[in-house]
Amino acid sequence: MTWRASILSLFPEMFPGSLGHSLAGRALERGVWSLAVHDLRAHGIGRHRAVDDTPFGGGAGMVMRADVVDTALSAHIAQDDPRPRVYLTPRGRRLQQDDARRYAAGPGVILLCGRYEGVDERVLEMHGIEQVSVGDYVLSGGEPAALVLLDTAIRLLPGVMGAQDSAGEESFSLGLLEYPHYTRPAVWRGCAVPDALLSGNHAAIAAWRGAAAERDTQARRPDLWQAHLQGQAPARLLADPSRTA
Ligand code: 6GU
């Protein structure tokens, strides 16, 4: 079954963008996933195809009209389409690796990309659209955020990663940042690779990586480290020699 992405955007030419390349691009060609992009402008009002208007209550910027978004959704998305509907906005709940797993496990996603100050809240409620942000910073539009969300889900689809599959140990999958990586040359500009990694001793390598993951998580992501200590994150440590996955 093909995993289906549908996108509503004022800038349809931004897709598939980065997702037309590398692993996601090859998976798109092979039909592992499909992409339908719909231009919101086609549903604009009047001769100028207006899609936005000034905000009630005043303030800067423009707001995308509820009627325009509603018409676009009705034209392209069946009412009983089972896919989650997502509006990308910095006002949304923050995207997490668990969301990527949930989206990848389903039939696909429907993504609404806004421009200007946002989209009229009523159409989001009327159509049961979740609001998702990709991080605590502001983008000029939802399109790069949509590419980020799609990338996180598509790489988890069966057959996309192939031999590069390292989904078990990568950052966040155990609630910690991943350990750092090294390759040849073993000494480069006088800097040697950590001894443990050259030892061939699997237990010593696992212990070194576990300690490095903990050290870096503590230093860079105190939020993840606290959650880890409080057992909110998966309890297994990379350093635990009994660990099998
Ligand atoms: Cl989803 N959209 C925009 N415009 N800015 C963002 C974002 C989304 N997530 C973080 N910043």
Coordinates of C-alpha atoms and ligand atoms in Angstrom, one line a residue:
M1 CA 0.0 0.0 0.0
T2 CA 1.3 3.4 -1.0
W3 CA 1.7 5.9 1.8
R4 CA -0.1 9.1 0.6
A5 CA 0.9 12.7 1.2
S6 CA -1.5 15.5 0.1
I7 CA -0.4 19.1 0.5
L8 CA -2.3 22.4 0.2
S9 CA 0.0 25.4 -0.3
L10 CA 0.3 28.7 -2.1
F11 CA 3.7 27.6 -3.3
P12 CA 3.2 24.2 -4.8
E13 CA 6.5 24.4 -6.7
M14 CA 8.3 24.0 -3.4
F15 CA 7.4 20.2 -3.5
P16 CA 8.8 17.6 -3.6
G17 CA 11.9 19.8 -3.1
S18 CA 14.4 17.9 -1.0
L19 CA 12.1 14.9 -0.9
G20 CA 12.6 14.3 -4.6
H21 CA 16.3 13.4 -3.9
S22 CA 18.2 10.7 -2.1
L23 CA 16.3 7.9 -0.2
A24 CA 12.9 9.7 -0.2
G25 CA 13.2 10.5 -3.9
R26 CA 14.0 6.9 -4.8
A27 CA 11.1 5.7 -2.6
L28 CA 8.8 8.2 -4.4
E29 CA 9.9 6.9 -7.8
R30 CA 9.3 3.3 -6.6
G31 CA 5.8 4.2 -5.3
V32 CA 6.5 3.6 -1.6
W33 CA 4.9 6.9 -1.1
S34 CA 2.9 9.4 -3.3
L35 CA 2.6 13.1 -3.4
A36 CA -0.4 15.3 -4.4
V37 CA 0.1 19.0 -4.2
H38 CA -2.8 21.4 -4.5
D39 CA -2.5 25.2 -5.1
L40 CA -4.6 27.2 -2.6
R41 CA -4.6 30.1 -5.0
A42 CA -6.9 28.2 -7.4
H43 CA -9.6 28.6 -4.7
G44 CA -9.1 32.3 -4.1
I45 CA -11.9 34.8 -4.3
G46 CA -12.7 37.1 -7.2
R47 CA -10.6 38.3 -10.1
H48 CA -7.5 38.6 -7.9
R49 CA -8.0 35.2 -6.4
A50 CA -7.7 36.6 -2.9
V51 CA -6.8 34.1 -0.3
D52 CA -6.3 36.3 2.7
D53 CA -7.7 39.4 4.5
T54 CA -6.9 41.7 7.4
P55 CA -7.2 40.3 11.0
F56 CA -10.3 41.1 13.1
G57 CA -9.1 43.0 16.1
G58 CA -6.4 44.6 14.1
G59 CA -2.6 44.0 14.1
A60 CA 0.0 43.3 11.5
G61 CA -0.2 41.0 8.6
M62 CA -2.9 39.0 6.8
V63 CA -4.9 35.9 7.7
M64 CA -5.8 33.1 5.3
R65 CA -9.6 33.0 4.8
A66 CA -11.6 30.1 6.3
D67 CA -13.9 29.9 3.2
V68 CA -10.9 29.6 0.8
V69 CA -9.2 26.8 2.9
D70 CA -12.6 25.1 3.2
T71 CA -13.2 25.1 -0.5
A72 CA -9.8 23.8 -1.2
L73 CA -10.2 21.0 1.3
S74 CA -13.6 20.0 -0.1
A75 CA -12.3 20.0 -3.7
H76 CA -9.3 17.7 -3.0
I77 CA -9.9 15.7 0.1
A78 CA -12.8 13.2 0.7
Q79 CA -14.8 13.9 3.9
D80 CA -14.1 10.4 5.1
D81 CA -10.4 10.4 4.2
P82 CA -8.8 8.6 7.2
R83 CA -5.5 10.5 7.1
P84 CA -4.6 12.9 9.9
R85 CA -5.0 16.6 8.9
V86 CA -2.1 18.8 10.0
Y87 CA -1.7 22.6 9.8
L88 CA 2.0 23.6 10.2
T89 CA 2.3 26.6 12.5
P90 CA 4.7 27.8 15.2
R91 CA 1.5 27.9 17.4
G92 CA 1.3 24.1 17.2
R93 CA 2.4 21.3 19.5
R94 CA 6.1 20.5 18.8
L95 CA 6.8 17.6 16.4
Q96 CA 8.4 14.6 18.1
Q97 CA 9.9 11.4 16.9
D98 CA 6.8 9.6 18.3
D99 CA 4.6 11.7 15.9
A100 CA 6.8 10.6 13.0
R101 CA 6.3 6.9 14.0
R102 CA 2.5 7.5 14.3
Y103 CA 2.3 9.2 10.9
A104 CA 4.4 6.5 9.2
A105 CA 2.3 3.7 10.7
G106 CA -0.9 5.2 9.2
P107 CA -2.2 5.7 5.6
G108 CA -0.4 9.1 5.1
V109 CA -1.0 12.7 5.9
I110 CA -2.8 15.8 4.7
L111 CA -0.8 19.0 5.2
L112 CA -2.0 22.6 5.1
C113 CA 0.8 25.2 4.7
G114 CA -0.1 28.7 5.7
R115 CA 1.5 32.0 4.8
Y116 CA 1.0 35.4 6.3
E117 CA 0.1 35.6 10.0
G118 CA -1.9 32.3 9.9
V119 CA -5.2 30.7 9.0
D120 CA -8.6 31.6 10.4
E121 CA -9.0 29.3 13.4
R122 CA -12.6 28.3 12.6
V123 CA -11.7 26.3 9.5
L124 CA -9.0 24.4 11.5
E125 CA -11.6 23.4 14.2
M126 CA -14.4 22.7 11.6
H127 CA -12.1 20.2 9.8
G128 CA -10.4 18.6 12.8
I129 CA -7.0 19.8 11.8
E130 CA -4.1 19.3 14.3
Q131 CA -1.6 22.1 14.7
V132 CA 2.0 21.1 14.6
S133 CA 5.3 23.1 14.9
V134 CA 8.7 21.9 14.0
G135 CA 10.6 23.9 16.6
D136 CA 10.8 27.1 18.7
Y137 CA 11.7 29.5 15.9
V138 CA 9.7 31.3 13.2
L139 CA 9.8 30.3 9.5
S140 CA 8.3 32.5 6.8
G141 CA 5.8 29.8 5.9
G142 CA 4.8 26.3 6.6
E143 CA 6.3 24.7 3.5
P144 CA 9.8 23.9 4.9
A145 CA 8.0 22.6 8.0
A146 CA 5.9 20.3 5.9
L147 CA 9.1 19.0 4.2
V148 CA 10.5 18.3 7.7
L149 CA 7.4 16.5 8.9
L150 CA 7.3 14.4 5.7
D151 CA 11.0 13.5 5.9
T152 CA 10.6 12.2 9.5
A153 CA 7.8 9.9 8.5
I154 CA 8.9 8.8 5.0
R155 CA 12.4 7.6 6.2
L156 CA 10.5 5.2 8.6
L157 CA 8.4 3.6 5.9
P158 CA 9.3 0.0 5.2
G159 CA 12.0 -0.3 2.5
V160 CA 13.0 3.4 2.4
M161 CA 16.2 3.2 4.5
G162 CA 17.4 -0.2 3.3
A163 CA 20.9 -1.0 4.4
Q164 CA 21.3 2.4 6.0
D165 CA 18.7 1.4 8.6
S166 CA 20.0 2.5 11.9
A167 CA 16.6 3.4 13.4
G168 CA 17.3 1.4 16.6
E169 CA 20.2 3.5 17.8
E170 CA 19.7 6.9 16.3
S171 CA 19.2 10.1 18.4
F172 CA 15.9 10.2 20.4
S173 CA 15.0 6.5 19.8
L174 CA 16.4 5.7 23.3
G175 CA 15.6 9.2 24.8
L176 CA 19.2 10.3 24.5
L177 CA 21.2 11.9 21.7
E178 CA 23.2 9.4 19.7
Y179 CA 26.9 8.8 20.3
P180 CA 29.5 10.6 18.0
H181 CA 30.9 8.8 14.9
Y182 CA 34.4 8.3 13.6
T183 CA 35.9 6.7 10.4
R184 CA 39.4 6.4 8.8
P185 CA 42.0 7.8 9.0
A186 CA 42.4 6.6 12.6
V187 CA 44.8 9.5 13.2
W188 CA 43.9 12.8 11.4
R189 CA 45.9 16.0 11.9
G190 CA 47.3 14.5 15.1
C191 CA 43.8 13.7 16.5
A192 CA 43.2 10.0 17.3
V193 CA 39.9 8.1 17.3
P194 CA 39.0 7.0 20.8
D195 CA 40.9 3.8 21.7
A196 CA 37.8 1.8 22.7
L197 CA 36.4 2.1 19.1
L198 CA 39.5 0.4 17.7
S199 CA 39.6 -2.3 20.3
G200 CA 37.3 -4.8 18.6
N201 CA 35.8 -5.5 22.0
H202 CA 32.0 -5.1 21.5
A203 CA 31.3 -4.6 25.2
A204 CA 34.0 -1.9 25.5
I205 CA 32.6 -0.2 22.4
A206 CA 29.0 -0.3 23.7
A207 CA 30.2 1.1 27.1
W208 CA 32.1 4.0 25.4
R209 CA 29.2 4.9 23.2
G210 CA 26.7 4.8 26.1
A211 CA 28.9 7.1 28.2
A212 CA 29.4 9.4 25.3
A213 CA 25.7 9.6 24.6
E214 CA 25.0 10.4 28.2
R215 CA 27.8 13.0 28.4
D216 CA 26.6 14.8 25.2
T217 CA 22.9 14.7 26.2
Q218 CA 23.7 16.1 29.6
A219 CA 25.7 19.0 28.1
R220 CA 23.5 19.8 25.1
R221 CA 20.0 18.8 26.0
P222 CA 19.3 19.2 29.7
D223 CA 15.6 18.7 29.0
L224 CA 16.1 15.3 27.5
W225 CA 18.5 14.4 30.3
Q226 CA 16.0 15.3 33.0
A227 CA 13.3 13.3 31.3
H228 CA 15.7 10.4 31.0
L229 CA 16.6 10.5 34.7
Q230 CA 12.9 10.7 35.7
G231 CA 12.2 7.6 33.6
Q232 CA 9.9 9.4 31.2
A233 CA 12.2 8.3 28.4
P234 CA 12.8 4.6 27.6
A235 CA 14.9 3.3 30.5
R236 CA 17.5 1.3 28.6
L237 CA 20.9 2.8 28.4
L238 CA 23.2 2.3 25.5
A239 CA 25.8 1.5 28.1
D240 CA 23.8 -1.4 29.5
P241 CA 25.8 -4.5 28.5
S242 CA 22.5 -6.6 28.8
R243 CA 21.0 -4.4 26.0
T244 CA 20.3 -6.5 22.9
A245 CA 18.5 -4.2 20.4
Ligands
6GU1 CL1 5.1 24.7 11.3 N1 5.5 27.1 10.5 C1 6.1 28.3 10.6 N2 5.7 29.3 9.7 N3 7.1 28.6 11.4 C2 7.5 27.6 12.2 C3 6.9 26.3 12.2 C4 5.9 26.1 11.3 N4 7.5 25.6 13.1 C5 8.4 26.3 13.7 N5 8.4 27.5 13.1

